[in-house]
Coordinates of C-alpha atoms in Angstrom, one line a residue:
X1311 CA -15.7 -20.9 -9.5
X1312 CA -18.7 -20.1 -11.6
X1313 CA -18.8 -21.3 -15.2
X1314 CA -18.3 -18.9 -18.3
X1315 CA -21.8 -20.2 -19.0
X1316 CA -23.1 -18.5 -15.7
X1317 CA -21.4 -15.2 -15.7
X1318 CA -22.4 -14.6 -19.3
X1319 CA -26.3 -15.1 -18.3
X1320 CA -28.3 -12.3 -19.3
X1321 CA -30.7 -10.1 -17.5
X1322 CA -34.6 -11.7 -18.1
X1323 CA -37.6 -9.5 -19.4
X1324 CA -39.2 -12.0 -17.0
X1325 CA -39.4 -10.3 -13.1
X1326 CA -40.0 -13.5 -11.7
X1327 CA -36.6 -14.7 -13.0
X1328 CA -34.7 -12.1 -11.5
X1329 CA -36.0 -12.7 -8.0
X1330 CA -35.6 -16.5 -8.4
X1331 CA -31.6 -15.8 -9.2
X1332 CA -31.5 -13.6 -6.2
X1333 CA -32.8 -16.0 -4.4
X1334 CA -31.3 -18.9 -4.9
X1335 CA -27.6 -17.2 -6.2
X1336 CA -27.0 -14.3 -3.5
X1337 CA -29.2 -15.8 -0.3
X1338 CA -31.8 -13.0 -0.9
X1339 CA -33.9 -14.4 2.4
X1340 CA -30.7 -15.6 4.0
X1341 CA -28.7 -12.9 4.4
X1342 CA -30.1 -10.0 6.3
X1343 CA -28.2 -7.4 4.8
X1344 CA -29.4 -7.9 1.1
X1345 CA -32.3 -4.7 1.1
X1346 CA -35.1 -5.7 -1.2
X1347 CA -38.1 -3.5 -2.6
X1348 CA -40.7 -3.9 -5.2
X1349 CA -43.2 -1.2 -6.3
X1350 CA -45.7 -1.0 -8.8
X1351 CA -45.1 2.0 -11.1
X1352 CA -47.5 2.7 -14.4
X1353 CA -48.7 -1.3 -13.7
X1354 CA -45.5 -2.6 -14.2
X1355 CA -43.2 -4.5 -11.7
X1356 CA -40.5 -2.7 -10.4
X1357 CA -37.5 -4.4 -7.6
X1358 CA -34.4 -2.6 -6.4
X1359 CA -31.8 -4.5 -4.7
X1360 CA -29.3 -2.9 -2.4
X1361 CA -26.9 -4.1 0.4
X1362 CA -27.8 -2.3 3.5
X1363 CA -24.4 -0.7 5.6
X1364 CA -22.8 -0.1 2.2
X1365 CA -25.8 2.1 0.5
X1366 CA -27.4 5.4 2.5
X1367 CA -30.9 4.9 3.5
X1368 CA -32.0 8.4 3.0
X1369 CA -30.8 8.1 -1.3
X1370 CA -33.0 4.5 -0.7
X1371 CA -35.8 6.3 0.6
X1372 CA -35.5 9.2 -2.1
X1373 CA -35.5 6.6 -5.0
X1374 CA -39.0 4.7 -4.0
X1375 CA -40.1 8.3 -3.5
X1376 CA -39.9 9.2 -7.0
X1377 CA -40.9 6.0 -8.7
X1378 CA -44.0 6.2 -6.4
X1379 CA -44.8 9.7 -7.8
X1380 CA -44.4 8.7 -11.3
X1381 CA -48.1 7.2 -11.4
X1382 CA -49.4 11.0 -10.6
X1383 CA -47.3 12.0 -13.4
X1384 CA -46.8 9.8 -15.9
X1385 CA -49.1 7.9 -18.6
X1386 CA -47.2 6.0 -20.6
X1387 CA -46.3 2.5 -19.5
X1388 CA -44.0 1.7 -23.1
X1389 CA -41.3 4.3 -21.6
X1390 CA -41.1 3.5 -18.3
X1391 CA -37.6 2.6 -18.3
X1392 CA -37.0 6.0 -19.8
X1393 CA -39.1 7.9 -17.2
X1394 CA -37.5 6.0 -14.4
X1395 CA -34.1 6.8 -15.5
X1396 CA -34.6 10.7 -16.1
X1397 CA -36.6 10.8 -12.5
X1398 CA -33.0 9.5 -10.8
X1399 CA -31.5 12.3 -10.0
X1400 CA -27.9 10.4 -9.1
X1401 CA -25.0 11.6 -11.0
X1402 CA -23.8 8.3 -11.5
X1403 CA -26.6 5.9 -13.6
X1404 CA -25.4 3.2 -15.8
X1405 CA -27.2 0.1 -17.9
X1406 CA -25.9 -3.5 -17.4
X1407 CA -27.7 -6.8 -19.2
X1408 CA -26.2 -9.4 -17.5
X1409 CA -26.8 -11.0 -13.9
X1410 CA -23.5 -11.4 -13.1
X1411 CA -22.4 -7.7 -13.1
X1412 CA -25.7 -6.6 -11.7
X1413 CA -24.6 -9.1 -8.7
X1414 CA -21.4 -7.6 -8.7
X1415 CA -22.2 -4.0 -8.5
X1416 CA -24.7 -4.5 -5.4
X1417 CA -22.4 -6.4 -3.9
X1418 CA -20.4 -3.5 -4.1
X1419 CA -22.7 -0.9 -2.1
X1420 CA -25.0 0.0 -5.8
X1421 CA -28.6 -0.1 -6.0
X1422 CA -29.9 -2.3 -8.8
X1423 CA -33.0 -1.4 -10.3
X1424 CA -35.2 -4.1 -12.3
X1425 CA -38.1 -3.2 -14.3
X1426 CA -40.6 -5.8 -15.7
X1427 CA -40.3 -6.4 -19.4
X1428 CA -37.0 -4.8 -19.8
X1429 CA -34.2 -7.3 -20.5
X1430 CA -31.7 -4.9 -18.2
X1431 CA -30.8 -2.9 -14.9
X1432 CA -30.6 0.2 -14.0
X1433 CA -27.5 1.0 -11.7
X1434 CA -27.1 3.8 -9.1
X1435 CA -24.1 4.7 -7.6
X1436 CA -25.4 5.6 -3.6
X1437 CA -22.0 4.1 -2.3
X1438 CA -21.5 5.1 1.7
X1439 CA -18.8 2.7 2.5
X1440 CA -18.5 2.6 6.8
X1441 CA -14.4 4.1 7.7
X1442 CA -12.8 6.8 9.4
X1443 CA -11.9 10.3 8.5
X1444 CA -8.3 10.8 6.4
X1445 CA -5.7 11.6 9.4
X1446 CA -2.1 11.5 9.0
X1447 CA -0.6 8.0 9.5
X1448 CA 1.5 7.4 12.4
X1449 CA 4.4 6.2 10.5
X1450 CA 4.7 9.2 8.1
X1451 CA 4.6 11.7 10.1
X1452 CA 6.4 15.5 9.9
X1453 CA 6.7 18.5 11.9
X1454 CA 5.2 21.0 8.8
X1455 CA 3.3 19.6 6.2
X1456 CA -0.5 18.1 5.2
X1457 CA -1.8 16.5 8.1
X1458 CA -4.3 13.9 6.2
X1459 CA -3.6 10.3 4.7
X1460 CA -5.0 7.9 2.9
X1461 CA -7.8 5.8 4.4
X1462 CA -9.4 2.3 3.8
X1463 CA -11.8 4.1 1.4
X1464 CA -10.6 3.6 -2.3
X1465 CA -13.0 5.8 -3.6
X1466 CA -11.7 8.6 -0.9
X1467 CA -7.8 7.7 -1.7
X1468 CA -8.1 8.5 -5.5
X1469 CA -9.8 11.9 -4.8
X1470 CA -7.6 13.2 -2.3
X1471 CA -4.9 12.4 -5.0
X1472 CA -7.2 13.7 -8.3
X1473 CA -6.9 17.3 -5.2
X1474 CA -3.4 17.5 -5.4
X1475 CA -3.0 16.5 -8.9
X1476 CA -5.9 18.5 -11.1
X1477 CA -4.1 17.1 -14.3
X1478 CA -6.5 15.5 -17.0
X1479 CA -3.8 13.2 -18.2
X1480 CA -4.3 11.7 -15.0
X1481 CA -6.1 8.4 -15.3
X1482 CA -7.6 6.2 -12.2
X1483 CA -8.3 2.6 -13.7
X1484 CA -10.2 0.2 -12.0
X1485 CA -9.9 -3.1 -12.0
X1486 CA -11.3 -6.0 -9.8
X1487 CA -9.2 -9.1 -8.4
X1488 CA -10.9 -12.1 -6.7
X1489 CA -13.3 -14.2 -7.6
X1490 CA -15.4 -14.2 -4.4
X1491 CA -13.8 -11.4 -2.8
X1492 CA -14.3 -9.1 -6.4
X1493 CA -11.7 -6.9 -4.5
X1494 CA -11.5 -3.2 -6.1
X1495 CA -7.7 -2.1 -7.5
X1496 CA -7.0 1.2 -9.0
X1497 CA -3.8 1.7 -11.3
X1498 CA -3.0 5.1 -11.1
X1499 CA -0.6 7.1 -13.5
X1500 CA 0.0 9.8 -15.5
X1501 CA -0.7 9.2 -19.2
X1502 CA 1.6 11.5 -20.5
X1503 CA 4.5 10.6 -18.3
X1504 CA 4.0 7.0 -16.9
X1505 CA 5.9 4.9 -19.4
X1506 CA 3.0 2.4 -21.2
X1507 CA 4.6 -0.6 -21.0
X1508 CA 5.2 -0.3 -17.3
X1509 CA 1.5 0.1 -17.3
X1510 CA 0.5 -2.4 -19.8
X1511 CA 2.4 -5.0 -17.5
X1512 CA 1.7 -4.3 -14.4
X1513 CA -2.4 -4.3 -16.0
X1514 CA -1.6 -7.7 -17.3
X1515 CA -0.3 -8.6 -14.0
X1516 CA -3.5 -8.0 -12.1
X1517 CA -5.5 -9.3 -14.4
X1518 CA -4.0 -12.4 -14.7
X1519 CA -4.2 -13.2 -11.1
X1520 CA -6.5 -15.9 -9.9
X1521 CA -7.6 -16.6 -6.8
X1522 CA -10.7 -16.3 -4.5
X1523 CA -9.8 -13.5 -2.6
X1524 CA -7.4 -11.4 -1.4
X1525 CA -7.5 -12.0 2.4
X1526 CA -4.4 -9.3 3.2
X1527 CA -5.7 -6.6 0.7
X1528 CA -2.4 -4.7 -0.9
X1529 CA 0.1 -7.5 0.6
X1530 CA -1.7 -10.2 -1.1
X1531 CA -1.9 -8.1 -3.8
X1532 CA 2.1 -7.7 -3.9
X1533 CA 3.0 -11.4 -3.8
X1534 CA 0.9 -11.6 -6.7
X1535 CA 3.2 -9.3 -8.6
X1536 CA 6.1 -9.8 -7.6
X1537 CA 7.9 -12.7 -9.1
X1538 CA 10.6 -13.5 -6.2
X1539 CA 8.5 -14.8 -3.6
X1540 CA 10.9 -14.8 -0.6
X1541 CA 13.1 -11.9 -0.9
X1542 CA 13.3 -10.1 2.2
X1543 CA 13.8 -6.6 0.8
X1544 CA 10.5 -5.1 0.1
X1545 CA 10.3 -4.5 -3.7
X1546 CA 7.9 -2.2 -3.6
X1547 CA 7.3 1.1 -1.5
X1548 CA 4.1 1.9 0.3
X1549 CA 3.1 5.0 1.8
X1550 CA -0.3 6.3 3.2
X1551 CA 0.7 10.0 2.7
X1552 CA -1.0 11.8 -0.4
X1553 CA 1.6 14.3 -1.1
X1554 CA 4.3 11.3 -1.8
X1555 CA 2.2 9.4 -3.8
X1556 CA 1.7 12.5 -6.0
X1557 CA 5.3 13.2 -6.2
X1558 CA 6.3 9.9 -7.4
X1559 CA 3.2 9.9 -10.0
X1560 CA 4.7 13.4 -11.1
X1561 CA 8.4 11.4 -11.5
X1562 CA 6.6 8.4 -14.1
X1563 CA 5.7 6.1 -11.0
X1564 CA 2.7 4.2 -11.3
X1565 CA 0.3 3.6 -7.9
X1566 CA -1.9 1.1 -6.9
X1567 CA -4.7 1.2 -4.4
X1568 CA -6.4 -1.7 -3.0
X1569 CA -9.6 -1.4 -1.3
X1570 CA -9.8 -1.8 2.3
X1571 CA -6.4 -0.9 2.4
X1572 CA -5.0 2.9 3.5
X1573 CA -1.5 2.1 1.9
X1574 CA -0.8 3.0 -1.5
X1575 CA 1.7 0.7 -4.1
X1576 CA 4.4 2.5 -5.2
X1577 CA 6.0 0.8 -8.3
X1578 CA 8.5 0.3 -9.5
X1579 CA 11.0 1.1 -6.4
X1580 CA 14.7 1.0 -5.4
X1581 CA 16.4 0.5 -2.6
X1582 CA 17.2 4.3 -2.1
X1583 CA 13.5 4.7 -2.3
X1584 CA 12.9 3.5 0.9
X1585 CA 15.1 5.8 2.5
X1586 CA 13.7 9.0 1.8
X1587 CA 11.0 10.8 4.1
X1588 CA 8.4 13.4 3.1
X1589 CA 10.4 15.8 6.5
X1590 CA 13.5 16.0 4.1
X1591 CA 11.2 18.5 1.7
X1592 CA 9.5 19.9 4.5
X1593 CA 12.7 21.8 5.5
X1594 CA 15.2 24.0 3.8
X1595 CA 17.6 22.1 0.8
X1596 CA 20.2 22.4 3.2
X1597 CA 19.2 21.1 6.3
X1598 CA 16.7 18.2 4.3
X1599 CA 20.0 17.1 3.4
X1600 CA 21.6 17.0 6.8
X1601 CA 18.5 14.7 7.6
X1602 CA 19.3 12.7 4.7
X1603 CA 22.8 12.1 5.8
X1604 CA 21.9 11.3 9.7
X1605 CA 19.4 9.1 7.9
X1606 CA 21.9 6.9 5.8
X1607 CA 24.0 7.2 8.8
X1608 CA 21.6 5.4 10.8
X1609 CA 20.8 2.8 8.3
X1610 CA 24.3 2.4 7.8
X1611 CA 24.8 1.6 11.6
X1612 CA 21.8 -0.5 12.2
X1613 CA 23.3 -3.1 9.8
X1614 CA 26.8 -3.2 10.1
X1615 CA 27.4 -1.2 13.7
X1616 CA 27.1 -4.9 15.7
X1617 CA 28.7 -7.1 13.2
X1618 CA 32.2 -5.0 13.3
X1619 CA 32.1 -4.4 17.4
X1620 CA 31.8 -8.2 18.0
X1621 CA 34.4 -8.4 15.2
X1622 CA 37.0 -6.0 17.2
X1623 CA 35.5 -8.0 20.2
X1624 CA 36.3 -11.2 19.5
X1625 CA 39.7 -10.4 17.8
X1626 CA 41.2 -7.4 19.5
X1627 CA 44.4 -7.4 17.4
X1628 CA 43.1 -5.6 14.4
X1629 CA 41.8 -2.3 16.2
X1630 CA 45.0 0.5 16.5
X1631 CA 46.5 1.4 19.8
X1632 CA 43.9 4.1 20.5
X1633 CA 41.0 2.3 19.8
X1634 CA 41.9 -0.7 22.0
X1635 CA 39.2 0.8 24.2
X1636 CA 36.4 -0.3 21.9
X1637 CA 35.5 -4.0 23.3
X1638 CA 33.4 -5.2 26.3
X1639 CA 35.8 -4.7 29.7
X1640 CA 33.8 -7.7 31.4
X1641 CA 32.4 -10.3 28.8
X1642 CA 30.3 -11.8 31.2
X1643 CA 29.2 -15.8 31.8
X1644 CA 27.9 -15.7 28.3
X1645 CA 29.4 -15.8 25.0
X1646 CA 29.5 -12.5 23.1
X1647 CA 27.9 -13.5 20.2
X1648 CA 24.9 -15.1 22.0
X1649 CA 24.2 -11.9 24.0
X1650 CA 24.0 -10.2 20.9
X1651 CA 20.9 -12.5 19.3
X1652 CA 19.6 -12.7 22.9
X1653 CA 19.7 -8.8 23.0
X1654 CA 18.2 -8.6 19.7
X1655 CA 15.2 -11.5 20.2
X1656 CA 14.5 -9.5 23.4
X1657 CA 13.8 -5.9 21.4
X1658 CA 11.9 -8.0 19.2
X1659 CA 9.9 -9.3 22.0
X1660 CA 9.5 -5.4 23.4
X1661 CA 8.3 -4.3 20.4
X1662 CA 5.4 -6.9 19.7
X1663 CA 4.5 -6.8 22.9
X1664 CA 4.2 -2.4 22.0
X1665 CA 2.2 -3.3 19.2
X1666 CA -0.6 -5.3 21.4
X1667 CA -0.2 -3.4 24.5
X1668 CA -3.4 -0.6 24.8
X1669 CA -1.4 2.9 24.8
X1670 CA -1.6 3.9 28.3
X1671 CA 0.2 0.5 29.0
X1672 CA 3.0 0.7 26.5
X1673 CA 4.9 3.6 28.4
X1674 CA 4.8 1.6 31.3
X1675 CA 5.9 -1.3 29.8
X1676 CA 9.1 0.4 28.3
X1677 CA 10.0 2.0 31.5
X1678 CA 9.6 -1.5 33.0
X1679 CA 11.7 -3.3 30.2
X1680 CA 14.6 -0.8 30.0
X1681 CA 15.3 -0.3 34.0
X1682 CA 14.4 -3.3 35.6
X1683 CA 14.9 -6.0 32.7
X1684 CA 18.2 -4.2 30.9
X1685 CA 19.9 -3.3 35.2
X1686 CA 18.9 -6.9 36.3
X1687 CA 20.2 -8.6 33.0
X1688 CA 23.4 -6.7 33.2
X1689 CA 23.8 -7.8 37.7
X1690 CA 23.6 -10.9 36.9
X1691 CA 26.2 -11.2 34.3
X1692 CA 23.8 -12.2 31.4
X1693 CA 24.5 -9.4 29.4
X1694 CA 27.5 -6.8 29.2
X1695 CA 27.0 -3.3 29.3
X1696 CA 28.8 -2.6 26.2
X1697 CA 26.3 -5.2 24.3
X1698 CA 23.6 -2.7 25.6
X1699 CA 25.0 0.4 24.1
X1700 CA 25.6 -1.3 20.5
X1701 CA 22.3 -3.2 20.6
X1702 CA 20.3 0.4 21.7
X1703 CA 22.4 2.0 18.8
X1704 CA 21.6 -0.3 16.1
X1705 CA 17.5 -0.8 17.2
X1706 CA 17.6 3.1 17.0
X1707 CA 19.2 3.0 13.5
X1708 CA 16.1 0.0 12.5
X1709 CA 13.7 2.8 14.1
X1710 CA 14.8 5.8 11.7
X1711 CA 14.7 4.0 8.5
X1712 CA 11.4 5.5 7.4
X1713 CA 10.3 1.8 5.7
X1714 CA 9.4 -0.6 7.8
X1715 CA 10.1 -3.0 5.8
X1716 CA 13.3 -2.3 4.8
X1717 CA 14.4 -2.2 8.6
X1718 CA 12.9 -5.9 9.0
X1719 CA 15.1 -6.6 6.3
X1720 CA 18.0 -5.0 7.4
X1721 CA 17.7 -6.8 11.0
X1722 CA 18.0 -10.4 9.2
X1723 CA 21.1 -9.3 7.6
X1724 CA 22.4 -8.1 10.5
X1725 CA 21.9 -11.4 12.5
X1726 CA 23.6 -13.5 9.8
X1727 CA 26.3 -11.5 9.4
X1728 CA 26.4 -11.2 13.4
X1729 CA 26.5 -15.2 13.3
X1730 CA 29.1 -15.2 10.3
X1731 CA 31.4 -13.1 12.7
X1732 CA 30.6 -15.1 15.7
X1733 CA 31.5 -18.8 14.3
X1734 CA 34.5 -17.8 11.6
X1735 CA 35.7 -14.6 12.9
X1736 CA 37.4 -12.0 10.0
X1737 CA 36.4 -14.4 7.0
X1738 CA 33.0 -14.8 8.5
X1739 CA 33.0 -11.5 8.2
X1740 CA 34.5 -10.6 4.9
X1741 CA 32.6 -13.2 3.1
X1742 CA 29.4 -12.1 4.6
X1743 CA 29.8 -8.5 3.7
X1744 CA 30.6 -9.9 0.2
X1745 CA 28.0 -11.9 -0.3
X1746 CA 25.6 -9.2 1.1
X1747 CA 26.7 -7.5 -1.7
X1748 CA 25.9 -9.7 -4.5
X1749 CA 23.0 -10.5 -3.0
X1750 CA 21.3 -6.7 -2.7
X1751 CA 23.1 -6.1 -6.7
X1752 CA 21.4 -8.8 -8.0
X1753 CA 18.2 -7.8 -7.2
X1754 CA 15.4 -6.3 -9.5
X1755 CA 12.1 -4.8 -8.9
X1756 CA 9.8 -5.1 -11.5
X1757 CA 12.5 -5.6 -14.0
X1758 CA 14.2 -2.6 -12.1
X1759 CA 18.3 -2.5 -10.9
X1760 CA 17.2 -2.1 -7.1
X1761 CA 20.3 -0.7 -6.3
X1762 CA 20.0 2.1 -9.2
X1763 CA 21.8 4.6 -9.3
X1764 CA 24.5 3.1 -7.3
X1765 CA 24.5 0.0 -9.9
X1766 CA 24.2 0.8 -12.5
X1767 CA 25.7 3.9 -11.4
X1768 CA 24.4 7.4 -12.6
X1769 CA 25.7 10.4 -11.8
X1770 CA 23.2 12.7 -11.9
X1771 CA 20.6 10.3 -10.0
X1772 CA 23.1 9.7 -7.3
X1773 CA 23.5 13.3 -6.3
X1774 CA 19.7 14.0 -6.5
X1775 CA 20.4 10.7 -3.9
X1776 CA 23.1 11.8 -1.5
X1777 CA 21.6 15.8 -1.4
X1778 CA 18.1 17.0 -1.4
X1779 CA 18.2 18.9 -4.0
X1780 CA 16.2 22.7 -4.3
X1781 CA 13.2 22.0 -6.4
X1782 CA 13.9 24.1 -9.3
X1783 CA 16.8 22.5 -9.8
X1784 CA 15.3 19.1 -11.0
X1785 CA 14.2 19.6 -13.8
X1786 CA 14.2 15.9 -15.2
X1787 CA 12.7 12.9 -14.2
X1788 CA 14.6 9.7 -13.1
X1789 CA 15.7 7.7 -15.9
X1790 CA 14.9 4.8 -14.4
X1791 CA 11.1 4.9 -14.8
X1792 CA 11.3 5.4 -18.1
X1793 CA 9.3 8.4 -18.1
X1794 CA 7.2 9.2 -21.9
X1795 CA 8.0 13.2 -21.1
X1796 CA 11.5 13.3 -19.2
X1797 CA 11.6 17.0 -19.0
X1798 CA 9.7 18.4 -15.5
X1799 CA 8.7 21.5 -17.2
X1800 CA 6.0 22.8 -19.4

């Protein structure tokens, strides 16, 4: 780490100095990306440092163009740094004295400009970071709505958000994490609505972290924050959609970007947050809230669907008369409950192997896992057909919950409780619902009830929950931000 001495050393009236830093501090003749020029303007020394790939060329070009053409126009040598500055035609041009931020900034795709005799440096703001277009991410997507989403562009992510939100209480801070990484993060909010001390510690937060870089970008970013390290639930909510990000800033939410990264930090979160989808305000009140339902439905089945059927399996006397149907007719040479973790592993499997399969193999690779693996594995007796139908179920429950996350989650909980059932039957199973319970109720997400409003329970919240409500009709913000300005209208 560099010493407090070192990052407080000031910018030399001496040229010679500056190039000696460069050299020896940032590999100036080592690395072949650091761009280097120096001109002679009005008999004084000029250098302008730049990182090529991260700067355009042309604006490089266009700069030594017009400090060249200040000798045919200029005179006076004592005001260079004045003439130089008003000949920049850049809309972003800013002073720094010492070393260490002039390092910083062209390490961050800035020009630096150094002028002979002048004990600081100019900065130009010429950024052209290398990325794709916005596009709508594949995990968000709807059938009507904006078809654009956040990229790995920072600078890109708060202006498609400063488009949809054209408030000027909005405020973009940024702030930089890492010492050798010096990682951009923005903390987005509305001033007027965000409550401050949500803001004030999540700034605190961020700024307290120390490390060297952050390797994962938002992740690494998150386990910074968040003060239970291994709690599978995710406490917080990330989305790469614009329009969400915008809503929850206009409900006292606070986002963070992370450069490099096309996810944005929603915080704080609750478990309910995870389980809504931008398509439920894409349709009609009424039928947003039928997708809501299916939704929770699916959720709902996804975690508890296998642990009840091997329950009913496994102990036949506690389903009625007309239910006895419910239970595999031929249990196979294997045990129930280890079908059910094979079964499960195995989707597992499929899907990694989905994720590093090129597209035009995946479809063939499904098609080859679900006839020839699932009909060969139920010939042989290795699986039961009924394990099929309830494992299919449940992995298409884990597939509709719209946070990834949150379905990971939900899969651990639903193998324990699946091996609670499996070795101590009904208690296994009433003591792993139970302490499921206590265990989701307990948590908190940045000091927030993550099961609010359930527990604590509120009303009001809770049907805005269970029904998608007609905009109009909510007219307050969630209490559970804390929100400055509660009431949604002017």
């Amino acid at each position: 780490m560099q010493t407090s001495k070192e990052k407080k050393m000031s910018i030399s009236p001496h040229i010679e100095d500056t190039y000696a830093y460069m050299e020896k501090r940032v590999g100036l003749k080592e690395s072949y990306d650091l761009g280097y020029r120096e001109t002679v303007v009005l008999n004084r020394r000029i250098q302008m440092y730049y990182v090529n790939g991260l700067t355009d060329t042309s604006v490089v070009q266009e700069i030594l163009k017009v400090m060249v053409e200040v000798n045919d126009n200029e005179s006076e040598s004592d005001k260079i740094g004045e003439i130089i500055e008003n000949r920049l035609v850049h809309q972003q041009v800013e002073h720094v004295t010492t070393m260490d931020e002039a390092v910083d900034e062209v390490l961050s795709g800035l020009i630096a400009v150094f002028i002979d005799g002048k004990d600081y440096a100019q900065i130009i703001d010429v950024r052209n970071y290398p990325g794709r277009t916005p596009e709508e991410p594949d995990t968000e997507k709807v059938i009507r709505g904006s078809r654009d989403g956040y990229t790995e562009n920072i600078v890109e992510n708060t202006a498609l958000t400063r488009r949809r939100l054209r408030d000027e209480k909005l405020r973009n801070v940024m702030l930089k994490v890492g010492e050798r990484s010096k990682t951009d993060v923005c903390l987005t909010y509305i001033e007027d609505v965000a409550n401050p001390n949500l803001v004030k510690y999540l700034k605190d937060l961020i700024e307290k972290i120390e490390v060297d870089g952050l390797s994962m970008s938002d992740k690494s970013l998150e386990e910074f924050m968040l003060v239970k390290k291994w709690n599978i639930y995710p406490l917080v909510r990330y989305t790469e959609r614009p329009d969400v990000a915008t809503s929850h800033l206009l409900e006292g939410h606070v986002i963070i970007f992370v450069d490099t990264s096309p996810s944005a930090i929603i915080v704080p979160t609750t478990f309910f947050h995870h389980m809504q989808h931008a398509e439920e305000y894409r349709q009609v009140p009424a039928i947003g809230t039928c997708i809501r339902f299916i939704r929770f439905l699916a959720v709902l089945a996804a975690l508890f669907l296998l642990p009840t059927w091997l329950l009913f399996a496994v102990e036949p006397s506690l389903l009625p008369e007309k239910l006895s149907f419910i239970g595999p007719n031929d249990e196979g040479n294997v045990p129930i409950t280890v079908q059910i973790i094979i079964a499960t592993i195995g989707i597992e499997f499929l899907r990694m192997a989905a994720i590093h399969t090129p597209t035009p193999l995946s479809t063939a690779m499904g098609l080859i896992a679900a006839v020839l693996i699932g009909e060969i594995a139920i010939e042989v007796g290795l699986f039961s057909p009924e394990v099929i139908l309830y494992i299919s179920t449940a992995a298409i429950g884990n597939y509709v919950t719209p946070s990834y996350e949150l379905s990971v989650a939900n899969k651990v909980i639903t193998v324990s409780l699946v091996l609670a059932v499996g070795l101590f039957g009904l208690p296994g199973y009433m003591i792993g619902i139970t302490l499921y319970i206590l265990f989701i109720v307990q948590i908190r997400s940045l000091r927030t009830p993550y099961m609010w409003p359930l527990l604590p329970f509120n009303f009001k919240a809770m049907t805005h929950i269970i029904l998608r409500m007609p905009v109009p009709y909510t007219k307050h913000r969630p209490s559970i931000v804390h929100p400055r300005n509660n009431y949604r209208r002017p």
